[in-house]
Every structure is written in structure tokens, then in C-alpha cells.
């Protein structure tokens, strides 16, 4: 999978970091940053959960291969 973020849209709610701290982080101003653009498929469920919980839909999840 490939994860994308939209820092302009992000309001710094931090839900993504709570859901998947191995993939998402926040900068000094609380704006989302990516630790992993291509996370291990094993964390796919929590990444999708993070995207679903983001209140401003600033997280995109793209499946780029089988099981990925
Ligand atoms: S959940 Fe959405 S708004 Fe909140 S920090 Fe993450 S990307 Fe930004």
C-alpha cells in the first residue's frame, strides 16, 4: 500500500497518530507527517482505520499490489 497525506487540509487532530504511530507523526505545529510512505502490509488495517478517523479526510490509502 501507499499512503498519502494532505498537510494543507490537516487540522492537527492527531487521530492518525493515535491509530498508527508507526506510520504517522506530527510536526512541531501538529501537522501530520509521514514516517512510512509504503508501510508493511501487516499494519494495513490500522492505516485504513487512521484514514477513516481523520476528520478532514487528509489521508489517502492506495493499494498498489496484491496483499500490499
Ligand atoms: S487525523 Fe487528519 S487532521 Fe488529524 S493529524 Fe492526522 S491527518 Fe491531520
mmCIF file with all atom_site columns, N, CA and C and ligand atoms in Angstrom:
data_model
loop_
_atom_site.group_PDB
_atom_site.id
_atom_site.type_symbol
_atom_site.label_atom_id
_atom_site.label_alt_id
_atom_site.label_comp_id
_atom_site.label_asym_id
_atom_site.label_entity_id
_atom_site.label_seq_id
_atom_site.pdbx_PDB_ins_code
_atom_site.Cartn_x
_atom_site.Cartn_y
_atom_site.Cartn_z
_atom_site.occupancy
_atom_site.B_iso_or_equiv
_atom_site.pdbx_formal_charge
_atom_site.auth_seq_id
_atom_site.auth_comp_id
_atom_site.auth_asym_id
_atom_site.auth_atom_id
_atom_site.pdbx_PDB_model_num
ATOM   1   N  N   . UNK A 1 1  ? 0.833   -1.185 0.000  1.00 0.00 ? 1  UNK A N   1
ATOM   2   C  CA  . UNK A 1 1  ? 0.000   0.000  0.000  1.00 0.00 ? 1  UNK A CA  1
ATOM   3   C  C   . UNK A 1 1  ? 0.872   1.241  0.000  1.00 0.00 ? 1  UNK A C   1
ATOM   4   N  N   . UNK A 1 2  ? 0.273   2.292  -0.491 1.00 0.00 ? 2  UNK A N   1
ATOM   5   C  CA  . UNK A 1 2  ? 0.946   3.586  -0.466 1.00 0.00 ? 2  UNK A CA  1
ATOM   6   C  C   . UNK A 1 2  ? 0.043   4.571  0.278  1.00 0.00 ? 2  UNK A C   1
ATOM   7   N  N   . UNK A 1 3  ? 0.645   5.348  1.165  1.00 0.00 ? 3  UNK A N   1
ATOM   8   C  CA  . UNK A 1 3  ? -0.112  6.290  1.965  1.00 0.00 ? 3  UNK A CA  1
ATOM   9   C  C   . UNK A 1 3  ? 0.232   7.703  1.524  1.00 0.00 ? 3  UNK A C   1
ATOM   10  N  N   . UNK A 1 4  ? -0.790  8.533  1.392  1.00 0.00 ? 4  UNK A N   1
ATOM   11  C  CA  . UNK A 1 4  ? -0.568  9.943  1.080  1.00 0.00 ? 4  UNK A CA  1
ATOM   12  C  C   . UNK A 1 4  ? -1.225  10.797 2.159  1.00 0.00 ? 4  UNK A C   1
ATOM   13  N  N   . UNK A 1 5  ? -0.663  11.966 2.366  1.00 0.00 ? 5  UNK A N   1
ATOM   14  C  CA  . UNK A 1 5  ? -1.246  12.897 3.329  1.00 0.00 ? 5  UNK A CA  1
ATOM   15  C  C   . UNK A 1 5  ? -1.381  14.264 2.663  1.00 0.00 ? 5  UNK A C   1
ATOM   16  N  N   . UNK A 1 6  ? -2.301  15.045 3.194  1.00 0.00 ? 6  UNK A N   1
ATOM   17  C  CA  . UNK A 1 6  ? -2.508  16.406 2.707  1.00 0.00 ? 6  UNK A CA  1
ATOM   18  C  C   . UNK A 1 6  ? -2.300  17.367 3.878  1.00 0.00 ? 6  UNK A C   1
ATOM   19  N  N   . UNK A 1 7  ? -1.066  17.838 4.067  1.00 0.00 ? 7  UNK A N   1
ATOM   20  C  CA  . UNK A 1 7  ? -0.756  18.694 5.218  1.00 0.00 ? 7  UNK A CA  1
ATOM   21  C  C   . UNK A 1 7  ? -1.534  20.002 5.215  1.00 0.00 ? 7  UNK A C   1
ATOM   22  N  N   . UNK A 1 8  ? -1.975  20.437 4.048  1.00 0.00 ? 8  UNK A N   1
ATOM   23  C  CA  . UNK A 1 8  ? -2.738  21.691 3.980  1.00 0.00 ? 8  UNK A CA  1
ATOM   24  C  C   . UNK A 1 8  ? -4.118  21.493 4.603  1.00 0.00 ? 8  UNK A C   1
ATOM   25  N  N   . UNK A 1 9  ? -4.689  20.347 4.353  1.00 0.00 ? 9  UNK A N   1
ATOM   26  C  CA  . UNK A 1 9  ? -6.016  20.051 4.866  1.00 0.00 ? 9  UNK A CA  1
ATOM   27  C  C   . UNK A 1 9  ? -5.980  19.680 6.358  1.00 0.00 ? 9  UNK A C   1
ATOM   28  N  N   . UNK A 1 10 ? -4.897  19.084 6.805  1.00 0.00 ? 10 UNK A N   1
ATOM   29  C  CA  . UNK A 1 10 ? -4.766  18.590 8.181  1.00 0.00 ? 10 UNK A CA  1
ATOM   30  C  C   . UNK A 1 10 ? -5.021  19.707 9.191  1.00 0.00 ? 10 UNK A C   1
ATOM   31  N  N   . UNK A 1 11 ? -5.824  19.381 10.216 1.00 0.00 ? 11 UNK A N   1
ATOM   32  C  CA  . UNK A 1 11 ? -6.088  20.345 11.286 1.00 0.00 ? 11 UNK A CA  1
ATOM   33  C  C   . UNK A 1 11 ? -5.395  19.940 12.586 1.00 0.00 ? 11 UNK A C   1
ATOM   34  N  N   . UNK A 1 12 ? -4.536  18.925 12.506 1.00 0.00 ? 12 UNK A N   1
ATOM   35  C  CA  . UNK A 1 12 ? -3.738  18.547 13.669 1.00 0.00 ? 12 UNK A CA  1
ATOM   36  C  C   . UNK A 1 12 ? -4.503  17.833 14.760 1.00 0.00 ? 12 UNK A C   1
ATOM   37  N  N   . UNK A 1 13 ? -5.565  17.133 14.377 1.00 0.00 ? 13 UNK A N   1
ATOM   38  C  CA  . UNK A 1 13 ? -6.382  16.452 15.375 1.00 0.00 ? 13 UNK A CA  1
ATOM   39  C  C   . UNK A 1 13 ? -5.653  15.273 16.019 1.00 0.00 ? 13 UNK A C   1
ATOM   40  N  N   . UNK A 1 14 ? -4.680  14.709 15.322 1.00 0.00 ? 14 UNK A N   1
ATOM   41  C  CA  . UNK A 1 14 ? -3.845  13.666 15.909 1.00 0.00 ? 14 UNK A CA  1
ATOM   42  C  C   . UNK A 1 14 ? -4.446  12.276 15.926 1.00 0.00 ? 14 UNK A C   1
ATOM   43  N  N   . UNK A 1 15 ? -5.629  12.106 15.353 1.00 0.00 ? 15 UNK A N   1
ATOM   44  C  CA  . UNK A 1 15 ? -6.256  10.775 15.359 1.00 0.00 ? 15 UNK A CA  1
ATOM   45  C  C   . UNK A 1 15 ? -5.395  9.742  14.637 1.00 0.00 ? 15 UNK A C   1
ATOM   46  N  N   . UNK A 1 16 ? -4.761  10.170 13.574 1.00 0.00 ? 16 UNK A N   1
ATOM   47  C  CA  . UNK A 1 16 ? -3.951  9.225  12.802 1.00 0.00 ? 16 UNK A CA  1
ATOM   48  C  C   . UNK A 1 16 ? -2.765  8.710  13.621 1.00 0.00 ? 16 UNK A C   1
ATOM   49  N  N   . UNK A 1 17 ? -2.161  9.588  14.406 1.00 0.00 ? 17 UNK A N   1
ATOM   50  C  CA  . UNK A 1 17 ? -1.006  9.181  15.213 1.00 0.00 ? 17 UNK A CA  1
ATOM   51  C  C   . UNK A 1 17 ? -1.449  8.212  16.304 1.00 0.00 ? 17 UNK A C   1
ATOM   52  N  N   . UNK A 1 18 ? -2.624  8.445  16.840 1.00 0.00 ? 18 UNK A N   1
ATOM   53  C  CA  . UNK A 1 18 ? -3.142  7.531  17.855 1.00 0.00 ? 18 UNK A CA  1
ATOM   54  C  C   . UNK A 1 18 ? -3.416  6.154  17.248 1.00 0.00 ? 18 UNK A C   1
ATOM   55  N  N   . UNK A 1 19 ? -3.914  6.140  16.028 1.00 0.00 ? 19 UNK A N   1
ATOM   56  C  CA  . UNK A 1 19 ? -4.266  4.867  15.390 1.00 0.00 ? 19 UNK A CA  1
ATOM   57  C  C   . UNK A 1 19 ? -3.033  4.104  14.910 1.00 0.00 ? 19 UNK A C   1
ATOM   58  N  N   . UNK A 1 20 ? -2.100  4.809  14.295 1.00 0.00 ? 20 UNK A N   1
ATOM   59  C  CA  . UNK A 1 20 ? -0.952  4.141  13.668 1.00 0.00 ? 20 UNK A CA  1
ATOM   60  C  C   . UNK A 1 20 ? 0.319   4.972  13.856 1.00 0.00 ? 20 UNK A C   1
ATOM   61  N  N   . UNK A 1 21 ? 0.865   4.960  15.069 1.00 0.00 ? 21 UNK A N   1
ATOM   62  C  CA  . UNK A 1 21 ? 2.060   5.782  15.344 1.00 0.00 ? 21 UNK A CA  1
ATOM   63  C  C   . UNK A 1 21 ? 3.291   5.342  14.574 1.00 0.00 ? 21 UNK A C   1
ATOM   64  N  N   . UNK A 1 22 ? 3.270   4.113  14.044 1.00 0.00 ? 22 UNK A N   1
ATOM   65  C  CA  . UNK A 1 22 ? 4.421   3.652  13.267 1.00 0.00 ? 22 UNK A CA  1
ATOM   66  C  C   . UNK A 1 22 ? 4.433   4.258  11.865 1.00 0.00 ? 22 UNK A C   1
ATOM   67  N  N   . UNK A 1 23 ? 3.306   4.844  11.470 1.00 0.00 ? 23 UNK A N   1
ATOM   68  C  CA  . UNK A 1 23 ? 3.195   5.380  10.107 1.00 0.00 ? 23 UNK A CA  1
ATOM   69  C  C   . UNK A 1 23 ? 3.072   6.910  10.101 1.00 0.00 ? 23 UNK A C   1
ATOM   70  N  N   . UNK A 1 24 ? 2.359   7.450  11.097 1.00 0.00 ? 24 UNK A N   1
ATOM   71  C  CA  . UNK A 1 24 ? 2.090   8.889  11.111 1.00 0.00 ? 24 UNK A CA  1
ATOM   72  C  C   . UNK A 1 24 ? 2.779   9.566  12.285 1.00 0.00 ? 24 UNK A C   1
ATOM   73  N  N   . UNK A 1 25 ? 3.126   10.816 12.074 1.00 0.00 ? 25 UNK A N   1
ATOM   74  C  CA  . UNK A 1 25 ? 3.693   11.635 13.134 1.00 0.00 ? 25 UNK A CA  1
ATOM   75  C  C   . UNK A 1 25 ? 3.170   13.057 12.927 1.00 0.00 ? 25 UNK A C   1
ATOM   76  N  N   . UNK A 1 26 ? 3.494   13.941 13.846 1.00 0.00 ? 26 UNK A N   1
ATOM   77  C  CA  . UNK A 1 26 ? 3.090   15.338 13.711 1.00 0.00 ? 26 UNK A CA  1
ATOM   78  C  C   . UNK A 1 26 ? 4.301   16.224 13.890 1.00 0.00 ? 26 UNK A C   1
ATOM   79  N  N   . UNK A 1 27 ? 4.360   17.321 13.145 1.00 0.00 ? 27 UNK A N   1
ATOM   80  C  CA  . UNK A 1 27 ? 5.485   18.237 13.296 1.00 0.00 ? 27 UNK A CA  1
ATOM   81  C  C   . UNK A 1 27 ? 5.255   19.154 14.503 1.00 0.00 ? 27 UNK A C   1
ATOM   82  N  N   . UNK A 1 28 ? 6.122   20.113 14.696 1.00 0.00 ? 28 UNK A N   1
ATOM   83  C  CA  . UNK A 1 28 ? 6.046   20.964 15.880 1.00 0.00 ? 28 UNK A CA  1
ATOM   84  C  C   . UNK A 1 28 ? 4.737   21.739 15.973 1.00 0.00 ? 28 UNK A C   1
ATOM   85  N  N   . UNK A 1 29 ? 4.086   21.925 14.824 1.00 0.00 ? 29 UNK A N   1
ATOM   86  C  CA  . UNK A 1 29 ? 2.818   22.656 14.824 1.00 0.00 ? 29 UNK A CA  1
ATOM   87  C  C   . UNK A 1 29 ? 1.609   21.726 14.789 1.00 0.00 ? 29 UNK A C   1
ATOM   88  N  N   . UNK A 1 30 ? 1.865   20.441 14.918 1.00 0.00 ? 30 UNK A N   1
ATOM   89  C  CA  . UNK A 1 30 ? 0.765   19.477 14.969 1.00 0.00 ? 30 UNK A CA  1
ATOM   90  C  C   . UNK A 1 30 ? 0.313   18.972 13.617 1.00 0.00 ? 30 UNK A C   1
ATOM   91  N  N   . UNK A 1 31 ? 0.993   19.404 12.561 1.00 0.00 ? 31 UNK A N   1
ATOM   92  C  CA  . UNK A 1 31 ? 0.593   18.988 11.212 1.00 0.00 ? 31 UNK A CA  1
ATOM   93  C  C   . UNK A 1 31 ? 1.167   17.603 10.912 1.00 0.00 ? 31 UNK A C   1
ATOM   94  N  N   . UNK A 1 32 ? 0.331   16.803 10.304 1.00 0.00 ? 32 UNK A N   1
ATOM   95  C  CA  . UNK A 1 32 ? 0.703   15.416 10.040 1.00 0.00 ? 32 UNK A CA  1
ATOM   96  C  C   . UNK A 1 32 ? 1.963   15.312 9.176  1.00 0.00 ? 32 UNK A C   1
ATOM   97  N  N   . UNK A 1 33 ? 2.801   14.335 9.507  1.00 0.00 ? 33 UNK A N   1
ATOM   98  C  CA  . UNK A 1 33 ? 3.942   13.962 8.680  1.00 0.00 ? 33 UNK A CA  1
ATOM   99  C  C   . UNK A 1 33 ? 3.915   12.438 8.532  1.00 0.00 ? 33 UNK A C   1
ATOM   100 N  N   . UNK A 1 34 ? 4.586   11.954 7.512  1.00 0.00 ? 34 UNK A N   1
ATOM   101 C  CA  . UNK A 1 34 ? 4.614   10.514 7.257  1.00 0.00 ? 34 UNK A CA  1
ATOM   102 C  C   . UNK A 1 34 ? 5.937   9.932  7.704  1.00 0.00 ? 34 UNK A C   1
ATOM   103 N  N   . UNK A 1 35 ? 5.877   8.877  8.478  1.00 0.00 ? 35 UNK A N   1
ATOM   104 C  CA  . UNK A 1 35 ? 7.091   8.138  8.824  1.00 0.00 ? 35 UNK A CA  1
ATOM   105 C  C   . UNK A 1 35 ? 7.348   7.052  7.792  1.00 0.00 ? 35 UNK A C   1
ATOM   106 N  N   . UNK A 1 36 ? 6.272   6.552  7.194  1.00 0.00 ? 36 UNK A N   1
ATOM   107 C  CA  . UNK A 1 36 ? 6.351   5.449  6.241  1.00 0.00 ? 36 UNK A CA  1
ATOM   108 C  C   . UNK A 1 36 ? 5.398   5.693  5.089  1.00 0.00 ? 36 UNK A C   1
ATOM   109 N  N   . UNK A 1 37 ? 5.914   5.938  3.907  1.00 0.00 ? 37 UNK A N   1
ATOM   110 C  CA  . UNK A 1 37 ? 5.025   6.105  2.756  1.00 0.00 ? 37 UNK A CA  1
ATOM   111 C  C   . UNK A 1 37 ? 4.520   4.759  2.249  1.00 0.00 ? 37 UNK A C   1
ATOM   112 N  N   . UNK A 1 38 ? 5.344   3.730  2.417  1.00 0.00 ? 38 UNK A N   1
ATOM   113 C  CA  . UNK A 1 38 ? 4.969   2.381  1.979  1.00 0.00 ? 38 UNK A CA  1
ATOM   114 C  C   . UNK A 1 38 ? 5.020   1.436  3.176  1.00 0.00 ? 38 UNK A C   1
ATOM   115 N  N   . UNK A 1 39 ? 4.051   1.532  4.074  1.00 0.00 ? 39 UNK A N   1
ATOM   116 C  CA  . UNK A 1 39 ? 4.109   0.712  5.282  1.00 0.00 ? 39 UNK A CA  1
ATOM   117 C  C   . UNK A 1 39 ? 3.939   -0.779 4.995  1.00 0.00 ? 39 UNK A C   1
ATOM   118 N  N   . UNK A 1 40 ? 4.399   -1.555 5.915  1.00 0.00 ? 40 UNK A N   1
ATOM   119 C  CA  . UNK A 1 40 ? 4.265   -3.006 5.823  1.00 0.00 ? 40 UNK A CA  1
ATOM   120 C  C   . UNK A 1 40 ? 2.773   -3.361 5.752  1.00 0.00 ? 40 UNK A C   1
ATOM   121 N  N   . UNK A 1 41 ? 2.409   -4.292 4.881  1.00 0.00 ? 41 UNK A N   1
ATOM   122 C  CA  . UNK A 1 41 ? 1.002   -4.695 4.778  1.00 0.00 ? 41 UNK A CA  1
ATOM   123 C  C   . UNK A 1 41 ? 0.417   -5.143 6.113  1.00 0.00 ? 41 UNK A C   1
ATOM   124 N  N   . UNK A 1 42 ? 1.260   -5.559 7.015  1.00 0.00 ? 42 UNK A N   1
ATOM   125 C  CA  . UNK A 1 42 ? 0.768   -6.020 8.325  1.00 0.00 ? 42 UNK A CA  1
ATOM   126 C  C   . UNK A 1 42 ? 0.054   -4.908 9.091  1.00 0.00 ? 42 UNK A C   1
ATOM   127 N  N   . UNK A 1 43 ? 0.367   -3.663 8.803  1.00 0.00 ? 43 UNK A N   1
ATOM   128 C  CA  . UNK A 1 43 ? -0.299  -2.561 9.509  1.00 0.00 ? 43 UNK A CA  1
ATOM   129 C  C   . UNK A 1 43 ? -1.406  -1.933 8.659  1.00 0.00 ? 43 UNK A C   1
ATOM   130 N  N   . UNK A 1 44 ? -1.784  -2.634 7.604  1.00 0.00 ? 44 UNK A N   1
ATOM   131 C  CA  . UNK A 1 44 ? -2.801  -2.098 6.701  1.00 0.00 ? 44 UNK A CA  1
ATOM   132 C  C   . UNK A 1 44 ? -4.098  -1.727 7.388  1.00 0.00 ? 44 UNK A C   1
ATOM   133 N  N   . UNK A 1 45 ? -4.539  -2.579 8.299  1.00 0.00 ? 45 UNK A N   1
ATOM   134 C  CA  . UNK A 1 45 ? -5.823  -2.321 8.953  1.00 0.00 ? 45 UNK A CA  1
ATOM   135 C  C   . UNK A 1 45 ? -5.781  -1.045 9.782  1.00 0.00 ? 45 UNK A C   1
ATOM   136 N  N   . UNK A 1 46 ? -4.708  -0.837 10.531 1.00 0.00 ? 46 UNK A N   1
ATOM   137 C  CA  . UNK A 1 46 ? -4.662  0.368  11.370 1.00 0.00 ? 46 UNK A CA  1
ATOM   138 C  C   . UNK A 1 46 ? -4.464  1.618  10.516 1.00 0.00 ? 46 UNK A C   1
ATOM   139 N  N   . UNK A 1 47 ? -3.783  1.482  9.386  1.00 0.00 ? 47 UNK A N   1
ATOM   140 C  CA  . UNK A 1 47 ? -3.629  2.632  8.499  1.00 0.00 ? 47 UNK A CA  1
ATOM   141 C  C   . UNK A 1 47 ? -4.982  3.021  7.897  1.00 0.00 ? 47 UNK A C   1
ATOM   142 N  N   . UNK A 1 48 ? -5.740  2.021  7.493  1.00 0.00 ? 48 UNK A N   1
ATOM   143 C  CA  . UNK A 1 48 ? -7.081  2.307  6.957  1.00 0.00 ? 48 UNK A CA  1
ATOM   144 C  C   . UNK A 1 48 ? -7.987  2.889  8.038  1.00 0.00 ? 48 UNK A C   1
ATOM   145 N  N   . UNK A 1 49 ? -7.818  2.407  9.252  1.00 0.00 ? 49 UNK A N   1
ATOM   146 C  CA  . UNK A 1 49 ? -8.594  2.955  10.363 1.00 0.00 ? 49 UNK A CA  1
ATOM   147 C  C   . UNK A 1 49 ? -8.215  4.421  10.592 1.00 0.00 ? 49 UNK A C   1
ATOM   148 N  N   . UNK A 1 50 ? -6.918  4.709  10.516 1.00 0.00 ? 50 UNK A N   1
ATOM   149 C  CA  . UNK A 1 50 ? -6.459  6.090  10.695 1.00 0.00 ? 50 UNK A CA  1
ATOM   150 C  C   . UNK A 1 50 ? -7.072  6.993  9.637  1.00 0.00 ? 50 UNK A C   1
ATOM   151 N  N   . UNK A 1 51 ? -7.097  6.520  8.400  1.00 0.00 ? 51 UNK A N   1
ATOM   152 C  CA  . UNK A 1 51 ? -7.678  7.318  7.321  1.00 0.00 ? 51 UNK A CA  1
ATOM   153 C  C   . UNK A 1 51 ? -9.163  7.561  7.573  1.00 0.00 ? 51 UNK A C   1
ATOM   154 N  N   . UNK A 1 52 ? -9.838  6.537  8.062  1.00 0.00 ? 52 UNK A N   1
ATOM   155 C  CA  . UNK A 1 52 ? -11.277 6.662  8.309  1.00 0.00 ? 52 UNK A CA  1
ATOM   156 C  C   . UNK A 1 52 ? -11.565 7.616  9.469  1.00 0.00 ? 52 UNK A C   1
ATOM   157 N  N   . UNK A 1 53 ? -10.660 7.673  10.423 1.00 0.00 ? 53 UNK A N   1
ATOM   158 C  CA  . UNK A 1 53 ? -10.891 8.507  11.605 1.00 0.00 ? 53 UNK A CA  1
ATOM   159 C  C   . UNK A 1 53 ? -10.478 9.957  11.400 1.00 0.00 ? 53 UNK A C   1
ATOM   160 N  N   . UNK A 1 54 ? -9.727  10.241 10.378 1.00 0.00 ? 54 UNK A N   1
ATOM   161 C  CA  . UNK A 1 54 ? -9.308  11.623 10.157 1.00 0.00 ? 54 UNK A CA  1
ATOM   162 C  C   . UNK A 1 54 ? -10.536 12.489 9.855  1.00 0.00 ? 54 UNK A C   1
ATOM   163 N  N   . UNK A 1 55 ? -10.763 13.512 10.641 1.00 0.00 ? 55 UNK A N   1
ATOM   164 C  CA  . UNK A 1 55 ? -11.990 14.307 10.484 1.00 0.00 ? 55 UNK A CA  1
ATOM   165 C  C   . UNK A 1 55 ? -12.035 15.148 9.212  1.00 0.00 ? 55 UNK A C   1
ATOM   166 N  N   . UNK A 1 56 ? -10.899 15.332 8.562  1.00 0.00 ? 56 UNK A N   1
ATOM   167 C  CA  . UNK A 1 56 ? -10.893 16.180 7.362  1.00 0.00 ? 56 UNK A CA  1
ATOM   168 C  C   . UNK A 1 56 ? -10.457 15.405 6.107  1.00 0.00 ? 56 UNK A C   1
ATOM   169 N  N   . UNK A 1 57 ? -10.432 14.089 6.221  1.00 0.00 ? 57 UNK A N   1
ATOM   170 C  CA  . UNK A 1 57 ? -10.079 13.219 5.089  1.00 0.00 ? 57 UNK A CA  1
ATOM   171 C  C   . UNK A 1 57 ? -8.764  13.631 4.442  1.00 0.00 ? 57 UNK A C   1
ATOM   172 N  N   . UNK A 1 58 ? -7.761  13.817 5.274  1.00 0.00 ? 58 UNK A N   1
ATOM   173 C  CA  . UNK A 1 58 ? -6.454  14.250 4.786  1.00 0.00 ? 58 UNK A CA  1
ATOM   174 C  C   . UNK A 1 58 ? -5.515  13.078 4.483  1.00 0.00 ? 58 UNK A C   1
ATOM   175 N  N   . UNK A 1 59 ? -6.003  11.867 4.671  1.00 0.00 ? 59 UNK A N   1
ATOM   176 C  CA  . UNK A 1 59 ? -5.165  10.679 4.479  1.00 0.00 ? 59 UNK A CA  1
ATOM   177 C  C   . UNK A 1 59 ? -5.719  9.842  3.343  1.00 0.00 ? 59 UNK A C   1
ATOM   178 N  N   . UNK A 1 60 ? -4.860  9.496  2.418  1.00 0.00 ? 60 UNK A N   1
ATOM   179 C  CA  . UNK A 1 60 ? -5.246  8.621  1.319  1.00 0.00 ? 60 UNK A CA  1
ATOM   180 C  C   . UNK A 1 60 ? -4.508  7.302  1.436  1.00 0.00 ? 60 UNK A C   1
ATOM   181 N  N   . UNK A 1 61 ? -5.202  6.220  1.119  1.00 0.00 ? 61 UNK A N   1
ATOM   182 C  CA  . UNK A 1 61 ? -4.590  4.888  1.136  1.00 0.00 ? 61 UNK A CA  1
ATOM   183 C  C   . UNK A 1 61 ? -4.836  4.253  -0.217 1.00 0.00 ? 61 UNK A C   1
ATOM   184 N  N   . UNK A 1 62 ? -3.745  3.877  -0.859 1.00 0.00 ? 62 UNK A N   1
ATOM   185 C  CA  . UNK A 1 62 ? -3.828  3.307  -2.200 1.00 0.00 ? 62 UNK A CA  1
ATOM   186 C  C   . UNK A 1 62 ? -3.252  1.903  -2.150 1.00 0.00 ? 62 UNK A C   1
ATOM   187 N  N   . UNK A 1 63 ? -3.995  0.966  -2.660 1.00 0.00 ? 63 UNK A N   1
ATOM   188 C  CA  . UNK A 1 63 ? -3.492  -0.393 -2.744 1.00 0.00 ? 63 UNK A CA  1
ATOM   189 C  C   . UNK A 1 63 ? -2.775  -0.545 -4.080 1.00 0.00 ? 63 UNK A C   1
ATOM   190 N  N   . UNK A 1 64 ? -1.525  -0.973 -4.040 1.00 0.00 ? 64 UNK A N   1
ATOM   191 C  CA  . UNK A 1 64 ? -0.752  -0.992 -5.278 1.00 0.00 ? 64 UNK A CA  1
ATOM   192 C  C   . UNK A 1 64 ? -0.348  -2.392 -5.706 1.00 0.00 ? 64 UNK A C   1
ATOM   193 N  N   . UNK A 1 65 ? -0.769  -3.361 -4.959 1.00 0.00 ? 65 UNK A N   1
ATOM   194 C  CA  . UNK A 1 65 ? -0.437  -4.719 -5.369 1.00 0.00 ? 65 UNK A CA  1
ATOM   195 C  C   . UNK A 1 65 ? -1.193  -5.703 -4.507 1.00 0.00 ? 65 UNK A C   1
ATOM   196 N  N   . UNK A 1 66 ? -1.172  -6.924 -4.914 1.00 0.00 ? 66 UNK A N   1
ATOM   197 C  CA  . UNK A 1 66 ? -1.874  -7.939 -4.164 1.00 0.00 ? 66 UNK A CA  1
ATOM   198 C  C   . UNK A 1 66 ? -1.280  -8.081 -2.755 1.00 0.00 ? 66 UNK A C   1
ATOM   199 N  N   . UNK A 1 67 ? -2.149  -7.979 -1.760 1.00 0.00 ? 67 UNK A N   1
ATOM   200 C  CA  . UNK A 1 67 ? -1.693  -8.108 -0.379 1.00 0.00 ? 67 UNK A CA  1
ATOM   201 C  C   . UNK A 1 67 ? -0.837  -6.965 0.081  1.00 0.00 ? 67 UNK A C   1
ATOM   202 N  N   . UNK A 1 68 ? -0.843  -5.873 -0.667 1.00 0.00 ? 68 UNK A N   1
ATOM   203 C  CA  . UNK A 1 68 ? 0.045   -4.764 -0.307 1.00 0.00 ? 68 UNK A CA  1
ATOM   204 C  C   . UNK A 1 68 ? -0.798  -3.547 0.009  1.00 0.00 ? 68 UNK A C   1
HETATM 205 S  S1  . LIG B 2 .  ? -6.112  12.690 11.797 1.00 0.00 ? 1  LIG B S1  1
HETATM 206 FE FE1 . LIG B 2 .  ? -6.180  14.012 9.978  1.00 0.00 ? 1  LIG B FE1 1
HETATM 207 S  S2  . LIG B 2 .  ? -6.338  16.065 10.801 1.00 0.00 ? 1  LIG B S2  1
HETATM 208 FE FE2 . LIG B 2 .  ? -5.633  14.759 12.451 1.00 0.00 ? 1  LIG B FE2 1
HETATM 209 S  S3  . LIG B 2 .  ? -3.390  14.897 12.426 1.00 0.00 ? 1  LIG B S3  1
HETATM 210 FE FE3 . LIG B 2 .  ? -3.994  13.133 11.212 1.00 0.00 ? 1  LIG B FE3 1
HETATM 211 S  S4  . LIG B 2 .  ? -4.132  13.908 9.116  1.00 0.00 ? 1  LIG B S4  1
HETATM 212 FE FE4 . LIG B 2 .  ? -4.177  15.673 10.475 1.00 0.00 ? 1  LIG B FE4 1
#
